[in-house]
Amino acid sequence: MDLLALASPGGRAVATPVLASARQGSPWAYGSAFTRAMSLAIDGVTTTLLSGTSSIAPGGETLHPLEPEAQVLETLLSIGALLEPAAGLPELASGTLFYRSAEALAAYERTARLLRLPALPLVPVHADVCREDLTVEIDGIVLPGSNPRGMQGMNDG
């Protein structure tokens, strides 16, 4: 369980849950109790907190079971859809890449290179992912303008 408290000297703090995107439906519709993201607007600055995002279809089923590269691509597209139109992947300020196996981590690195993604500040963590047939999951904090090209990240090189 998480608790979020907002305070602003000017009284201008608003938290807005993001339950669905163009690529993923509401997790509440398939029995999960979380929001896909939370947008925090505090004194005119918007921060987006991304929940763990994986290769999940709008109805809640896993897309591309146990196919790391396809899951990485689907996960990145889903994150992009969550952030649209206010921000994008390049504005990820920090995040975690949870990966089930070395193959899944290598799939992320190959896919990021092929897509020519800017270096993303992701901390890779070898761990279980929320479902047995998922190989990667990414969460993060997005601040518009926070990650200009060239910032150190895990797909440098």
PDB file of C-alpha atoms in Angstrom:
ATOM      1  CA  MET A   1       0.000   0.000   0.000  1.00  0.00           C
ATOM      2  CA  ASP A   2       1.212   3.499  -0.806  1.00  0.00           C
ATOM      3  CA  LEU A   3       0.083   6.762   0.663  1.00  0.00           C
ATOM      4  CA  LEU A   4       0.469  10.030  -1.193  1.00  0.00           C
ATOM      5  CA  ALA A   5       0.131  13.395   0.545  1.00  0.00           C
ATOM      6  CA  LEU A   6       0.405  16.665  -1.358  1.00  0.00           C
ATOM      7  CA  ALA A   7       0.997  20.091   0.084  1.00  0.00           C
ATOM      8  CA  SER A   8       1.588  23.368  -1.668  1.00  0.00           C
ATOM      9  CA  PRO A   9       2.132  26.795  -0.103  1.00  0.00           C
ATOM     10  CA  GLY A  10      -0.102  28.291  -2.796  1.00  0.00           C
ATOM     11  CA  GLY A  11      -2.694  25.556  -2.484  1.00  0.00           C
ATOM     12  CA  ARG A  12      -2.200  24.437  -6.094  1.00  0.00           C
ATOM     13  CA  ALA A  13      -1.621  20.688  -5.805  1.00  0.00           C
ATOM     14  CA  VAL A  14      -3.692  18.218  -7.829  1.00  0.00           C
ATOM     15  CA  ALA A  15      -3.242  14.452  -8.167  1.00  0.00           C
ATOM     16  CA  THR A  16      -4.912  12.824 -11.179  1.00  0.00           C
ATOM     17  CA  PRO A  17      -4.943   9.034 -11.573  1.00  0.00           C
ATOM     18  CA  VAL A  18      -4.383   7.602 -15.041  1.00  0.00           C
ATOM     19  CA  LEU A  19      -6.410   4.392 -15.224  1.00  0.00           C
ATOM     20  CA  ALA A  20      -6.076   3.540 -18.921  1.00  0.00           C
ATOM     21  CA  SER A  21      -4.344   4.564 -22.139  1.00  0.00           C
ATOM     22  CA  ALA A  22      -4.838   4.030 -25.859  1.00  0.00           C
ATOM     23  CA  ARG A  23      -2.911   0.734 -25.494  1.00  0.00           C
ATOM     24  CA  GLN A  24      -3.958  -0.582 -22.081  1.00  0.00           C
ATOM     25  CA  GLY A  25      -7.304  -0.731 -20.326  1.00  0.00           C
ATOM     26  CA  SER A  26      -8.016  -0.093 -16.682  1.00  0.00           C
ATOM     27  CA  PRO A  27      -6.533  -2.781 -14.445  1.00  0.00           C
ATOM     28  CA  TRP A  28      -9.664  -2.478 -12.303  1.00  0.00           C
ATOM     29  CA  ALA A  29     -11.631  -4.032 -15.212  1.00  0.00           C
ATOM     30  CA  TYR A  30      -9.665  -7.281 -14.939  1.00  0.00           C
ATOM     31  CA  GLY A  31      -9.372  -7.541 -11.169  1.00  0.00           C
ATOM     32  CA  SER A  32      -6.171  -5.624 -10.364  1.00  0.00           C
ATOM     33  CA  ALA A  33      -6.291  -2.659  -8.000  1.00  0.00           C
ATOM     34  CA  PHE A  34      -3.777  -0.048  -9.177  1.00  0.00           C
ATOM     35  CA  THR A  35      -3.551   2.974 -11.442  1.00  0.00           C
ATOM     36  CA  ARG A  36      -1.323   2.877 -14.499  1.00  0.00           C
ATOM     37  CA  ALA A  37       0.138   6.262 -13.554  1.00  0.00           C
ATOM     38  CA  MET A  38      -0.441   9.255 -11.314  1.00  0.00           C
ATOM     39  CA  SER A  39      -0.059  12.797 -12.585  1.00  0.00           C
ATOM     40  CA  LEU A  40       0.925  15.294  -9.883  1.00  0.00           C
ATOM     41  CA  ALA A  41       0.523  18.983 -10.661  1.00  0.00           C
ATOM     42  CA  ILE A  42       2.125  21.064  -7.909  1.00  0.00           C
ATOM     43  CA  ASP A  43       2.475  24.812  -8.356  1.00  0.00           C
ATOM     44  CA  GLY A  44       2.469  24.517 -12.138  1.00  0.00           C
ATOM     45  CA  VAL A  45       5.004  21.659 -12.363  1.00  0.00           C
ATOM     46  CA  THR A  46       3.686  18.279 -13.477  1.00  0.00           C
ATOM     47  CA  THR A  47       5.348  15.038 -12.443  1.00  0.00           C
ATOM     48  CA  THR A  48       4.097  11.655 -13.611  1.00  0.00           C
ATOM     49  CA  LEU A  49       4.624   8.540 -11.505  1.00  0.00           C
ATOM     50  CA  LEU A  50       4.488   5.443 -13.708  1.00  0.00           C
ATOM     51  CA  SER A  51       3.317   2.206 -12.169  1.00  0.00           C
ATOM     52  CA  GLY A  52       5.081  -0.963 -13.225  1.00  0.00           C
ATOM     53  CA  THR A  53       4.205  -1.353 -16.909  1.00  0.00           C
ATOM     54  CA  SER A  54       4.476  -4.565 -18.888  1.00  0.00           C
ATOM     55  CA  SER A  55       3.226  -6.197 -22.060  1.00  0.00           C
ATOM     56  CA  ILE A  56      -0.474  -6.249 -21.116  1.00  0.00           C
ATOM     57  CA  ALA A  57      -3.415  -6.076 -23.561  1.00  0.00           C
ATOM     58  CA  PRO A  58      -6.408  -3.782 -22.972  1.00  0.00           C
ATOM     59  CA  GLY A  59      -8.404  -6.706 -21.543  1.00  0.00           C
ATOM     60  CA  GLY A  60      -5.639  -7.653 -19.114  1.00  0.00           C
ATOM     61  CA  GLU A  61      -4.099 -10.660 -20.835  1.00  0.00           C
ATOM     62  CA  THR A  62      -0.351 -10.945 -21.370  1.00  0.00           C
ATOM     63  CA  LEU A  63       0.830 -10.024 -24.852  1.00  0.00           C
ATOM     64  CA  HIS A  64       3.700 -12.037 -26.350  1.00  0.00           C
ATOM     65  CA  PRO A  65       4.068 -14.538 -23.455  1.00  0.00           C
ATOM     66  CA  LEU A  66       7.736 -15.280 -22.714  1.00  0.00           C
ATOM     67  CA  GLU A  67       8.958 -13.358 -25.810  1.00  0.00           C
ATOM     68  CA  PRO A  68      11.366 -10.776 -24.322  1.00  0.00           C
ATOM     69  CA  GLU A  69      11.955  -8.531 -27.354  1.00  0.00           C
ATOM     70  CA  ALA A  70       8.266  -8.336 -28.263  1.00  0.00           C
ATOM     71  CA  GLN A  71       7.432  -7.639 -24.615  1.00  0.00           C
ATOM     72  CA  VAL A  72      10.057  -4.892 -24.358  1.00  0.00           C
ATOM     73  CA  LEU A  73       8.672  -3.181 -27.472  1.00  0.00           C
ATOM     74  CA  GLU A  74       5.086  -3.499 -26.220  1.00  0.00           C
ATOM     75  CA  THR A  75       6.086  -2.153 -22.792  1.00  0.00           C
ATOM     76  CA  LEU A  76       7.835   0.880 -24.299  1.00  0.00           C
ATOM     77  CA  LEU A  77       4.860   1.583 -26.576  1.00  0.00           C
ATOM     78  CA  SER A  78       2.501   1.303 -23.600  1.00  0.00           C
ATOM     79  CA  ILE A  79       4.586   3.746 -21.555  1.00  0.00           C
ATOM     80  CA  GLY A  80       4.643   6.142 -24.500  1.00  0.00           C
ATOM     81  CA  ALA A  81       0.835   5.949 -24.740  1.00  0.00           C
ATOM     82  CA  LEU A  82       0.499   6.675 -21.005  1.00  0.00           C
ATOM     83  CA  LEU A  83       2.658   9.779 -21.292  1.00  0.00           C
ATOM     84  CA  GLU A  84       1.133  11.122 -24.491  1.00  0.00           C
ATOM     85  CA  PRO A  85       0.700  14.023 -25.243  1.00  0.00           C
ATOM     86  CA  ALA A  86       2.306  15.757 -22.233  1.00  0.00           C
ATOM     87  CA  ALA A  87       5.650  13.923 -22.157  1.00  0.00           C
ATOM     88  CA  GLY A  88       7.584  11.032 -23.655  1.00  0.00           C
ATOM     89  CA  LEU A  89      10.189   8.411 -22.858  1.00  0.00           C
ATOM     90  CA  PRO A  90      13.066  10.899 -23.206  1.00  0.00           C
ATOM     91  CA  GLU A  91      11.691  12.749 -20.167  1.00  0.00           C
ATOM     92  CA  LEU A  92      11.995   9.786 -17.851  1.00  0.00           C
ATOM     93  CA  ALA A  93      13.907  11.202 -14.862  1.00  0.00           C
ATOM     94  CA  SER A  94      14.422   7.869 -13.107  1.00  0.00           C
ATOM     95  CA  GLY A  95      13.053   4.372 -13.275  1.00  0.00           C
ATOM     96  CA  THR A  96      13.520   0.694 -12.712  1.00  0.00           C
ATOM     97  CA  LEU A  97      13.756  -2.025 -15.339  1.00  0.00           C
ATOM     98  CA  PHE A  98      12.744  -5.272 -13.684  1.00  0.00           C
ATOM     99  CA  TYR A  99      13.912  -8.217 -15.787  1.00  0.00           C
ATOM    100  CA  ARG A 100      13.331 -11.939 -15.227  1.00  0.00           C
ATOM    101  CA  SER A 101      16.468 -13.247 -16.980  1.00  0.00           C
ATOM    102  CA  ALA A 102      19.696 -12.178 -18.645  1.00  0.00           C
ATOM    103  CA  GLU A 103      17.947 -12.830 -21.964  1.00  0.00           C
ATOM    104  CA  ALA A 104      15.251 -10.283 -21.059  1.00  0.00           C
ATOM    105  CA  LEU A 105      17.862  -7.654 -20.124  1.00  0.00           C
ATOM    106  CA  ALA A 106      19.709  -8.267 -23.405  1.00  0.00           C
ATOM    107  CA  ALA A 107      16.371  -7.952 -25.253  1.00  0.00           C
ATOM    108  CA  TYR A 108      15.801  -4.539 -23.646  1.00  0.00           C
ATOM    109  CA  GLU A 109      19.296  -3.385 -24.631  1.00  0.00           C
ATOM    110  CA  ARG A 110      18.908  -4.613 -28.243  1.00  0.00           C
ATOM    111  CA  THR A 111      15.467  -3.056 -28.607  1.00  0.00           C
ATOM    112  CA  ALA A 112      16.566   0.294 -27.139  1.00  0.00           C
ATOM    113  CA  ARG A 113      19.515   0.362 -29.556  1.00  0.00           C
ATOM    114  CA  LEU A 114      17.352  -0.557 -32.563  1.00  0.00           C
ATOM    115  CA  LEU A 115      14.827   2.146 -31.648  1.00  0.00           C
ATOM    116  CA  ARG A 116      17.659   4.637 -31.080  1.00  0.00           C
ATOM    117  CA  LEU A 117      16.200   5.582 -27.715  1.00  0.00           C
ATOM    118  CA  PRO A 118      18.039   8.263 -25.811  1.00  0.00           C
ATOM    119  CA  ALA A 119      19.842   6.950 -22.753  1.00  0.00           C
ATOM    120  CA  LEU A 120      17.155   6.253 -20.172  1.00  0.00           C
ATOM    121  CA  PRO A 121      18.062   6.475 -16.467  1.00  0.00           C
ATOM    122  CA  LEU A 122      16.807   3.000 -15.598  1.00  0.00           C
ATOM    123  CA  VAL A 123      18.225   0.897 -12.800  1.00  0.00           C
ATOM    124  CA  PRO A 124      18.214  -2.720 -13.994  1.00  0.00           C
ATOM    125  CA  VAL A 125      16.996  -5.144 -11.306  1.00  0.00           C
ATOM    126  CA  HIS A 126      17.001  -8.910 -11.775  1.00  0.00           C
ATOM    127  CA  ALA A 127      13.704  -9.905 -10.156  1.00  0.00           C
ATOM    128  CA  ASP A 128      10.400 -11.630 -10.588  1.00  0.00           C
ATOM    129  CA  VAL A 129       7.905  -9.707 -12.654  1.00  0.00           C
ATOM    130  CA  CYS A 130       4.194  -9.526 -11.768  1.00  0.00           C
ATOM    131  CA  ARG A 131       3.262 -12.611 -13.872  1.00  0.00           C
ATOM    132  CA  GLU A 132       5.088 -15.819 -14.744  1.00  0.00           C
ATOM    133  CA  ASP A 133       4.784 -15.205 -18.505  1.00  0.00           C
ATOM    134  CA  LEU A 134       6.115 -11.630 -18.364  1.00  0.00           C
ATOM    135  CA  THR A 135       9.835 -11.000 -18.767  1.00  0.00           C
ATOM    136  CA  VAL A 136      10.164  -7.225 -18.181  1.00  0.00           C
ATOM    137  CA  GLU A 137       8.424  -4.447 -16.273  1.00  0.00           C
ATOM    138  CA  ILE A 138       9.324  -0.754 -16.134  1.00  0.00           C
ATOM    139  CA  ASP A 139       8.286   1.889 -13.617  1.00  0.00           C
ATOM    140  CA  GLY A 140       9.482   5.444 -13.307  1.00  0.00           C
ATOM    141  CA  ILE A 141       9.164   9.133 -12.639  1.00  0.00           C
ATOM    142  CA  VAL A 142       8.681  11.510 -15.557  1.00  0.00           C
ATOM    143  CA  LEU A 143       9.508  15.220 -15.448  1.00  0.00           C
ATOM    144  CA  PRO A 144       9.142  17.083 -18.747  1.00  0.00           C
ATOM    145  CA  GLY A 145      12.555  18.286 -19.888  1.00  0.00           C
ATOM    146  CA  SER A 146      14.422  16.170 -17.327  1.00  0.00           C
ATOM    147  CA  ASN A 147      16.474  13.864 -19.563  1.00  0.00           C
ATOM    148  CA  PRO A 148      18.115  15.647 -22.478  1.00  0.00           C
ATOM    149  CA  ARG A 149      19.876  13.407 -25.001  1.00  0.00           C
ATOM    150  CA  GLY A 150      23.245  12.317 -23.748  1.00  0.00           C
ATOM    151  CA  MET A 151      22.293  11.877 -20.093  1.00  0.00           C
ATOM    152  CA  GLN A 152      23.870   8.790 -18.597  1.00  0.00           C
ATOM    153  CA  GLY A 153      21.565   5.803 -18.709  1.00  0.00           C
ATOM    154  CA  MET A 154      21.586   2.078 -19.196  1.00  0.00           C
ATOM    155  CA  ASN A 155      21.521   2.021 -23.011  1.00  0.00           C
ATOM    156  CA  ASP A 156      24.632   4.174 -23.428  1.00  0.00           C
ATOM    157  CA  GLY A 157      27.288   2.839 -25.674  1.00  0.00           C
TER     158      GLY A 157
END
